[in-house]
mmCIF file of C-alpha atoms in Angstrom:
data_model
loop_
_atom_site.group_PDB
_atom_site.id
_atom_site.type_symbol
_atom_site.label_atom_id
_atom_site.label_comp_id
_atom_site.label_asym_id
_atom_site.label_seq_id
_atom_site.Cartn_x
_atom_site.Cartn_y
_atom_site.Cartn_z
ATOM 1 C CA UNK A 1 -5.517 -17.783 3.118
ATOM 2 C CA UNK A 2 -3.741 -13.973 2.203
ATOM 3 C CA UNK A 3 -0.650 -14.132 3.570
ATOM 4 C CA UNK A 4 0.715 -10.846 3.363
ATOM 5 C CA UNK A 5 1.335 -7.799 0.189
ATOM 6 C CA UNK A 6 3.029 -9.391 -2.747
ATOM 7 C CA UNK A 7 3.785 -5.818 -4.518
ATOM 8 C CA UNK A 8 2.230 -2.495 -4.934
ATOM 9 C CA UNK A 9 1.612 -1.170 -8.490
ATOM 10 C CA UNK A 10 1.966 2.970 -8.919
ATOM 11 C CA UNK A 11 1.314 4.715 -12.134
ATOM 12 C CA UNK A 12 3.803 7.748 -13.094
ATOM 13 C CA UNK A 13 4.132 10.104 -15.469
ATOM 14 C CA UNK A 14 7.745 8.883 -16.260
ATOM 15 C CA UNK A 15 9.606 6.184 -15.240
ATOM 16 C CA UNK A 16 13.018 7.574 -15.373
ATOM 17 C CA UNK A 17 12.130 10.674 -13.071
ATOM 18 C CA UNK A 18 10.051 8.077 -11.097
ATOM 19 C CA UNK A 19 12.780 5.771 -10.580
ATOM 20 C CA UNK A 20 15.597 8.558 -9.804
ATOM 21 C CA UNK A 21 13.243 9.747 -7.273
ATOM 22 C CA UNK A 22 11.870 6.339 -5.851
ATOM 23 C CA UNK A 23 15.540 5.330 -5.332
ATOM 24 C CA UNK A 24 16.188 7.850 -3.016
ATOM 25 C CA UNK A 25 13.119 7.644 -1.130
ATOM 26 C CA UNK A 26 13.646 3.444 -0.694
ATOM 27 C CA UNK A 27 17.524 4.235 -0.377
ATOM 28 C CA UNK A 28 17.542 1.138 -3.329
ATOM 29 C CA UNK A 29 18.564 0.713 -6.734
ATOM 30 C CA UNK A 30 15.424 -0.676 -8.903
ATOM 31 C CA UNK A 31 16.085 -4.847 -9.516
ATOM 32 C CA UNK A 32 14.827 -3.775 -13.519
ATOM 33 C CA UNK A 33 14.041 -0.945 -15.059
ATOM 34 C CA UNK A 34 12.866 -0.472 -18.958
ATOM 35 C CA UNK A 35 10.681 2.336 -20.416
ATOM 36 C CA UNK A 36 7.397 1.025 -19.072
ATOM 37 C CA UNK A 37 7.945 -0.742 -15.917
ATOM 38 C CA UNK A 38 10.960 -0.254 -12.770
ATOM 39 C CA UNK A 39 10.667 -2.525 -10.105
ATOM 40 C CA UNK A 40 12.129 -2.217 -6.446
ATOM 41 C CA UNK A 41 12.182 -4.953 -4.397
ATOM 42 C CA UNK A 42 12.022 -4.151 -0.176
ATOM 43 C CA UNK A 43 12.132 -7.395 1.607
ATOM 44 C CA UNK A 44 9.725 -9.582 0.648
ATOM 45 C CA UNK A 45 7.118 -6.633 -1.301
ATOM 46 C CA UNK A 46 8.066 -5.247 -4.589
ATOM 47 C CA UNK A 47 7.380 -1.745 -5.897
ATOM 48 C CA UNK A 48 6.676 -1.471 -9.370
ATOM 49 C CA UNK A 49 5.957 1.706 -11.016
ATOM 50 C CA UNK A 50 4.441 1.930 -14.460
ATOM 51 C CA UNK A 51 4.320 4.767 -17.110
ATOM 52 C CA UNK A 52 1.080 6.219 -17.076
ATOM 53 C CA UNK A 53 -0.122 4.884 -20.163
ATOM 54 C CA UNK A 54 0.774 1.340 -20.366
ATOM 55 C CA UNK A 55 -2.475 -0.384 -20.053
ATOM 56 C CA UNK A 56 -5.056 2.044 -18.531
ATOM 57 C CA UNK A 57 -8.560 0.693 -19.067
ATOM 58 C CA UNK A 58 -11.782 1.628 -17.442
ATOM 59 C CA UNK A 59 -11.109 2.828 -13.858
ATOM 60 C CA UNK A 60 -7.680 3.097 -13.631
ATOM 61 C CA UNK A 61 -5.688 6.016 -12.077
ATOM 62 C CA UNK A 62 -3.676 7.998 -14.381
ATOM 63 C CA UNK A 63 -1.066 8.768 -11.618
ATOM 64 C CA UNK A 64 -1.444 7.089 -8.314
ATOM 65 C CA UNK A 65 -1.799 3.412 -6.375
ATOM 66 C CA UNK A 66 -3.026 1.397 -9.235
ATOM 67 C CA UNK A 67 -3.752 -1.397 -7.362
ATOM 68 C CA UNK A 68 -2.195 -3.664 -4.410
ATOM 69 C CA UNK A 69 -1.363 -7.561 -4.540
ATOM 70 C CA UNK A 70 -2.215 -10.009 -2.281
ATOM 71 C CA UNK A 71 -0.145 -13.270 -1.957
ATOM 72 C CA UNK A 72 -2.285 -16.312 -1.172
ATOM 73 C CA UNK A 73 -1.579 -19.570 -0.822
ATOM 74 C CA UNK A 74 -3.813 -21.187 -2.920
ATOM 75 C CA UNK A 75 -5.444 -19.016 -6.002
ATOM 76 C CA UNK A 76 -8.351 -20.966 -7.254
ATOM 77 C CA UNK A 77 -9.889 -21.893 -3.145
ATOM 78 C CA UNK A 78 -9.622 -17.896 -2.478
ATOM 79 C CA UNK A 79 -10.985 -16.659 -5.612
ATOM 80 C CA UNK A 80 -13.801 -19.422 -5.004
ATOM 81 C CA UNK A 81 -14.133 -18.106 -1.301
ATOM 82 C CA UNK A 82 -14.459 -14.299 -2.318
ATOM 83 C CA UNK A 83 -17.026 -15.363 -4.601
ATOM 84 C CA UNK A 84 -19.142 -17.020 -2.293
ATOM 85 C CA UNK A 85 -18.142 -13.711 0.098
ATOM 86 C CA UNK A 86 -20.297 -11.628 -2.810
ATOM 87 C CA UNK A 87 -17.452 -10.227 -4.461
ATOM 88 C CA UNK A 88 -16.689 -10.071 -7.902
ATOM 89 C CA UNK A 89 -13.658 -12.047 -9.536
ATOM 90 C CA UNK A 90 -11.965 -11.395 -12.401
ATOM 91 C CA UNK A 91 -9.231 -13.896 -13.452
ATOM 92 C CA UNK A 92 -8.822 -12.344 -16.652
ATOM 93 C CA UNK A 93 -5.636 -12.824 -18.659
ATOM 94 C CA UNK A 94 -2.808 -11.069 -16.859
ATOM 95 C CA UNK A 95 0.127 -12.710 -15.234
ATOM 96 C CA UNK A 96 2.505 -11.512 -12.781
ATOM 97 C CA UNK A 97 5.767 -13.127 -13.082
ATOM 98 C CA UNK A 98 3.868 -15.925 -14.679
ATOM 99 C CA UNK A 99 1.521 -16.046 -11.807
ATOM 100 C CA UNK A 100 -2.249 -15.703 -12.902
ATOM 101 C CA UNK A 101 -4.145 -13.372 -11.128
ATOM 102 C CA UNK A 102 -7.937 -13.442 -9.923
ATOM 103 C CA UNK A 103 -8.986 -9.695 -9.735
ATOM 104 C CA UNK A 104 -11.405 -8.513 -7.000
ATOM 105 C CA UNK A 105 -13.746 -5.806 -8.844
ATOM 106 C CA UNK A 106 -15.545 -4.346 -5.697
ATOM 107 C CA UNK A 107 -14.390 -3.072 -2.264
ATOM 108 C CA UNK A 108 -11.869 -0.937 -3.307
ATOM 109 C CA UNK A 109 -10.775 1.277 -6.127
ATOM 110 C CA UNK A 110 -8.301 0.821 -7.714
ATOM 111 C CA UNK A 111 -9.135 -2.998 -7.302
ATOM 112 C CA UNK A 112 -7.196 -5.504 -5.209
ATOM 113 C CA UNK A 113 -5.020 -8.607 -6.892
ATOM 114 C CA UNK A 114 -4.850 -12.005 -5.463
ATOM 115 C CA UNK A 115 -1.814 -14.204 -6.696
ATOM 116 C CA UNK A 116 -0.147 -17.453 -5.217
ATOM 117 C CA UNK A 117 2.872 -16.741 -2.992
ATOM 118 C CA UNK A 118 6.049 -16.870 -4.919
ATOM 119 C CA UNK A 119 7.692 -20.512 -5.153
ATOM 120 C CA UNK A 120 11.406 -18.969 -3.535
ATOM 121 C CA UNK A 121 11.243 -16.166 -0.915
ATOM 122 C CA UNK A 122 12.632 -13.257 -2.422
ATOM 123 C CA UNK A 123 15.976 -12.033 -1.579
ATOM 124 C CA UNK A 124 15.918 -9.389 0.965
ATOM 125 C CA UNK A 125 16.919 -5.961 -0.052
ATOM 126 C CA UNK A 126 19.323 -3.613 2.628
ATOM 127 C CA UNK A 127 18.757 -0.201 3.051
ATOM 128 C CA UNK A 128 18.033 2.240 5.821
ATOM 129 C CA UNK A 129 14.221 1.655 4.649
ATOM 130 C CA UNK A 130 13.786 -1.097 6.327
ATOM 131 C CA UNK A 131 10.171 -2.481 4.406
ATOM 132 C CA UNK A 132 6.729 -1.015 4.633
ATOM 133 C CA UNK A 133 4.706 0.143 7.752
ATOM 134 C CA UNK A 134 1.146 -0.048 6.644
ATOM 135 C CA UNK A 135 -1.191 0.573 3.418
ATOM 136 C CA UNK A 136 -3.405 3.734 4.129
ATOM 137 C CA UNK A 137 -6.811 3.294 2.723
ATOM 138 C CA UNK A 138 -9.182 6.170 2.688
ATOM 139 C CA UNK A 139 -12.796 4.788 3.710
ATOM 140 C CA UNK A 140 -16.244 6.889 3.255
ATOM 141 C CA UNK A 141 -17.549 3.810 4.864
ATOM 142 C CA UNK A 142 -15.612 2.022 7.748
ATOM 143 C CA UNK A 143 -18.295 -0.277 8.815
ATOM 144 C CA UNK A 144 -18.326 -1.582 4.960
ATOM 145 C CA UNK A 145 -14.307 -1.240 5.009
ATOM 146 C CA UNK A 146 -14.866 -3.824 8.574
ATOM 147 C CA UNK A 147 -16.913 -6.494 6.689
ATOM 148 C CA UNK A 148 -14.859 -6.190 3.307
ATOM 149 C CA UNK A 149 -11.046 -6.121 4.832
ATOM 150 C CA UNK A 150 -12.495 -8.658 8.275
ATOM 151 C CA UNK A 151 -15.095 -10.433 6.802
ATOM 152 C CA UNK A 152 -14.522 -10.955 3.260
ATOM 153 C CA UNK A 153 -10.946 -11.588 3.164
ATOM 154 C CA UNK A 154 -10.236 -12.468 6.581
ATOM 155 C CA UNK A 155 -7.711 -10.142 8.023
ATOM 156 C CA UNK A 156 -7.189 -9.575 11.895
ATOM 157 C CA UNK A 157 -8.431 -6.501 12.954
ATOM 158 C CA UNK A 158 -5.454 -5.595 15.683
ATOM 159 C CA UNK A 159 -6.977 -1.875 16.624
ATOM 160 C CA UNK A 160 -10.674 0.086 15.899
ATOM 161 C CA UNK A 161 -10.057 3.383 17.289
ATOM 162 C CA UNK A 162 -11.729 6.758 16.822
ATOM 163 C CA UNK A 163 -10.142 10.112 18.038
ATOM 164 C CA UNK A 164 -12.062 13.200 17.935
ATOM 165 C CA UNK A 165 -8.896 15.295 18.388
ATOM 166 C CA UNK A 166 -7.843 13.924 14.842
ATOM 167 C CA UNK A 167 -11.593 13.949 13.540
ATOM 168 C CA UNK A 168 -11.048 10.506 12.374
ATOM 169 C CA UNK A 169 -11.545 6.737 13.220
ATOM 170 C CA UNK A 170 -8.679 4.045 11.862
ATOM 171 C CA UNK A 171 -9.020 0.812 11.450
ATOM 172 C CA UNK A 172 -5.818 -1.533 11.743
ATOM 173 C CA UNK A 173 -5.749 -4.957 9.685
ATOM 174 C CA UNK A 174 -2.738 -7.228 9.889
ATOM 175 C CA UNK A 175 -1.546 -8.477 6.538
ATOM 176 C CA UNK A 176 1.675 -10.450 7.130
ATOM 177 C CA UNK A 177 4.468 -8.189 8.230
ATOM 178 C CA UNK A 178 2.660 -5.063 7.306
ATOM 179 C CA UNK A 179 -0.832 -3.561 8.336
ATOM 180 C CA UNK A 180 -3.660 -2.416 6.505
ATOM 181 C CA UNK A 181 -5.175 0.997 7.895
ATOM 182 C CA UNK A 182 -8.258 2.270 7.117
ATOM 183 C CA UNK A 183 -8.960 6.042 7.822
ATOM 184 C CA UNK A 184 -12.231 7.509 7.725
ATOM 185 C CA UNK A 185 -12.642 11.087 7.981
ATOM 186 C CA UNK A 186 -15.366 12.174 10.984
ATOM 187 C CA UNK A 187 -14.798 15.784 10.864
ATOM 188 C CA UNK A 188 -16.464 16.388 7.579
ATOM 189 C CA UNK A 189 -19.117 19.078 7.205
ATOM 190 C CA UNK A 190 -21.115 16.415 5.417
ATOM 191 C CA UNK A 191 -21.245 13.030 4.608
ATOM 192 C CA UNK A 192 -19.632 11.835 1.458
ATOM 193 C CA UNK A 193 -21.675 9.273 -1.114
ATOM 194 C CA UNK A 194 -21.065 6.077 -0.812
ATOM 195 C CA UNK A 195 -18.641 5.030 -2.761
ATOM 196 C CA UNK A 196 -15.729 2.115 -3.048
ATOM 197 C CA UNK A 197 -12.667 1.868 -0.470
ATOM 198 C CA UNK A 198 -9.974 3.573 -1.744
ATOM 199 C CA UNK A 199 -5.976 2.877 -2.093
ATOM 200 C CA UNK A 200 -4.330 6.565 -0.776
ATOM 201 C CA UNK A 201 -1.137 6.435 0.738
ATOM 202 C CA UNK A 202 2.447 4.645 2.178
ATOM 203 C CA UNK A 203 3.810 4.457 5.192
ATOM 204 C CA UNK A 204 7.576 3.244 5.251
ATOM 205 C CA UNK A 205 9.345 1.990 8.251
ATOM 206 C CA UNK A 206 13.392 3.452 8.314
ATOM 207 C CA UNK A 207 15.795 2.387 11.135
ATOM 208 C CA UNK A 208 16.697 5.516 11.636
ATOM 209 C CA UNK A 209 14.557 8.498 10.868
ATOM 210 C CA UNK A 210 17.190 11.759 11.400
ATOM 211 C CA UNK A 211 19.350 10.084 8.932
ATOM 212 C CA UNK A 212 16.827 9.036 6.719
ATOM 213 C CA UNK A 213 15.235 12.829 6.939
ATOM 214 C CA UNK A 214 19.085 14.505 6.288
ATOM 215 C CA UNK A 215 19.721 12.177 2.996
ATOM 216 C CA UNK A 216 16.127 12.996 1.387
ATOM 217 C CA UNK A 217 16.832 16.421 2.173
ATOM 218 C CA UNK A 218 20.157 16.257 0.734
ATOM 219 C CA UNK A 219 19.056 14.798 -2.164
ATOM 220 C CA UNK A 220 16.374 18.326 -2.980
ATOM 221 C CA UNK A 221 13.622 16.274 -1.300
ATOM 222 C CA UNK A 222 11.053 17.913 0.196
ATOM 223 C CA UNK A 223 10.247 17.046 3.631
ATOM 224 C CA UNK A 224 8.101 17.737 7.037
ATOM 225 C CA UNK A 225 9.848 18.374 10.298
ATOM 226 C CA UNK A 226 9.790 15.347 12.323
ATOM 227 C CA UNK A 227 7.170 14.730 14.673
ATOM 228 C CA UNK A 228 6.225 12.669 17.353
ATOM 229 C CA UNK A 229 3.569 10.070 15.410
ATOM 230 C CA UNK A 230 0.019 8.988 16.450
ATOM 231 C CA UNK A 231 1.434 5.857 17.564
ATOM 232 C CA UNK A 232 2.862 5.537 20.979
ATOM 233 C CA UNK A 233 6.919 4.716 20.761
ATOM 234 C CA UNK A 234 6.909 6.458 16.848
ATOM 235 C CA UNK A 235 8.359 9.212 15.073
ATOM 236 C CA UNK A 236 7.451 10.802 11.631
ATOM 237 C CA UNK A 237 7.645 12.674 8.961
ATOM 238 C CA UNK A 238 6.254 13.450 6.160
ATOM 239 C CA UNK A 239 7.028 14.031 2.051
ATOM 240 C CA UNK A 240 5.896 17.763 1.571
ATOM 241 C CA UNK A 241 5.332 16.869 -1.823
ATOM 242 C CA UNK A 242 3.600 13.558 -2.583
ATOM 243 C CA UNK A 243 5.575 11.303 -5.256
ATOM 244 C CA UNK A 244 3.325 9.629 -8.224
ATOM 245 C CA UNK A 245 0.324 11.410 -6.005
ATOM 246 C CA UNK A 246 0.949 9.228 -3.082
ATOM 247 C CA UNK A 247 0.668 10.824 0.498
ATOM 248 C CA UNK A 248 3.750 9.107 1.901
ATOM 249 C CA UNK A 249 4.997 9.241 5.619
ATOM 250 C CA UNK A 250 8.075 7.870 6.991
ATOM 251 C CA UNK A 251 7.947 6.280 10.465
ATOM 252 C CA UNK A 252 10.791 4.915 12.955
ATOM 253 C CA UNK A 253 9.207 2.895 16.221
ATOM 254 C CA UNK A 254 11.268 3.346 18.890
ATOM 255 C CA UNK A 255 10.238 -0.111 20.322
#
């Protein structure tokens, strides 16, 4: 059914900053770039950044994840399925490549694309990046977050694990060759309204994370120390300052 992230739409103020700063953070030059739109492609996900104002409508972010798309396999049986799964589709008018889309308008916010699975696999990009980790998704709700990401669209919950050290329980979907994590915040002083899912941060896997941590800091990046990560076998660290709004961490496992 969803086989894995197809790309990952970000809204920033500029795409010629954005891009200059994206490159060195991906270690890759954009596959196009024009005054609206620069797309990077990491093995089989592409990045695409848009300025700020192209196209905001009701809802969107004005800097930030503006949404994330899901490759299926066949368009019209899953937006049929998440239909009958109570959610609302959109297919709308957009086109992706001159894929049509079917929008999902509730579970998370920004919302979540669905488009068939390119024809050709997409040329692998090299780069000490080596693709992305996991999708951080910032839940009010993780019990909801279980029946949208599990139920609704089917992905295999690898990991439901709360920590009261780190005041927070994380979910861990598998979505092809990258994971969908789901944070909820326990240590709150109160509980937040309910509201939608929503799309927060990047985690990017890099084959090796002192040299990765020396060239962004070359290049005037800021950047955490690295740490030993959450995950047994990891190492991390952390843009000081987040790019396009994005918390982003970068992560090496050691096996």
């Amino acid at each position: 059914m969803i086989l894995g992230l197809d790309h990952l739409m970000i809204r920033v103020p500029a795409t010629d900053a954005a891009a200059r700063l994206y490159a060195h953070i991906l270690d890759l030059a954009p596959v196009a770039a024009d005054d609206h739109l620069v797309r990077f492609r990491i093995g089989g996900l592409e990045v695409r950044l848009v300025r700020a104002e192209t196209g905001v409508g009701q809802g969107a972010v004005a800097e930030g994840l503006a949404h994330a798309a899901l490759a299926v396999s066949d368009l019209d049986r899953t937006a049929r399925l998440m239909s009958r799964r109570g959610l609302a589709v959109d297919h709308g008018t957009d086109a992706v490549d001159g894929r049509p889309v079917a929008v999902l308008r509730s579970g998370t916010d920004p919302a979540l694309w669905l488009l068939v699975e390119q024809d050709a696999a997409r040329p692998a990009a090299a780069g000490s990046v080596i693709g992305l980790d996991h999708l951080v998704v910032a839940s009010d709700d993780p019990e909801r977050s279980l029946a949208m990401l599990g139920g609704r669209l089917g992905l295999d919950l690898r990991l439901d694990r709360a920590n009261p050290a780190w005041g927070a329980r994380m979910l861990f979907f598998r979505c092809g060759d990258a994971v969908v994590e789901v944070i909820h915040e326990t240590a709150a002083a109160a509980p937040h309204p309910p509201v939608s899912d929503r799309l927060w941060g990047l985690c990017w896997r890099v084959a090796d994370i002192e040299a990765t941590h020396r060239r962004l800091a070359a290049a005037g990046i800021a950047v955490t120390g690295i740490r030993t990560g959450r995950r047994p076998g990891t190492r991390v660290f952390t843009l000081s300052e987040p790019p396009a709004a994005v918390p982003t961490l970068m992560l090496q496992a050691d096996r």
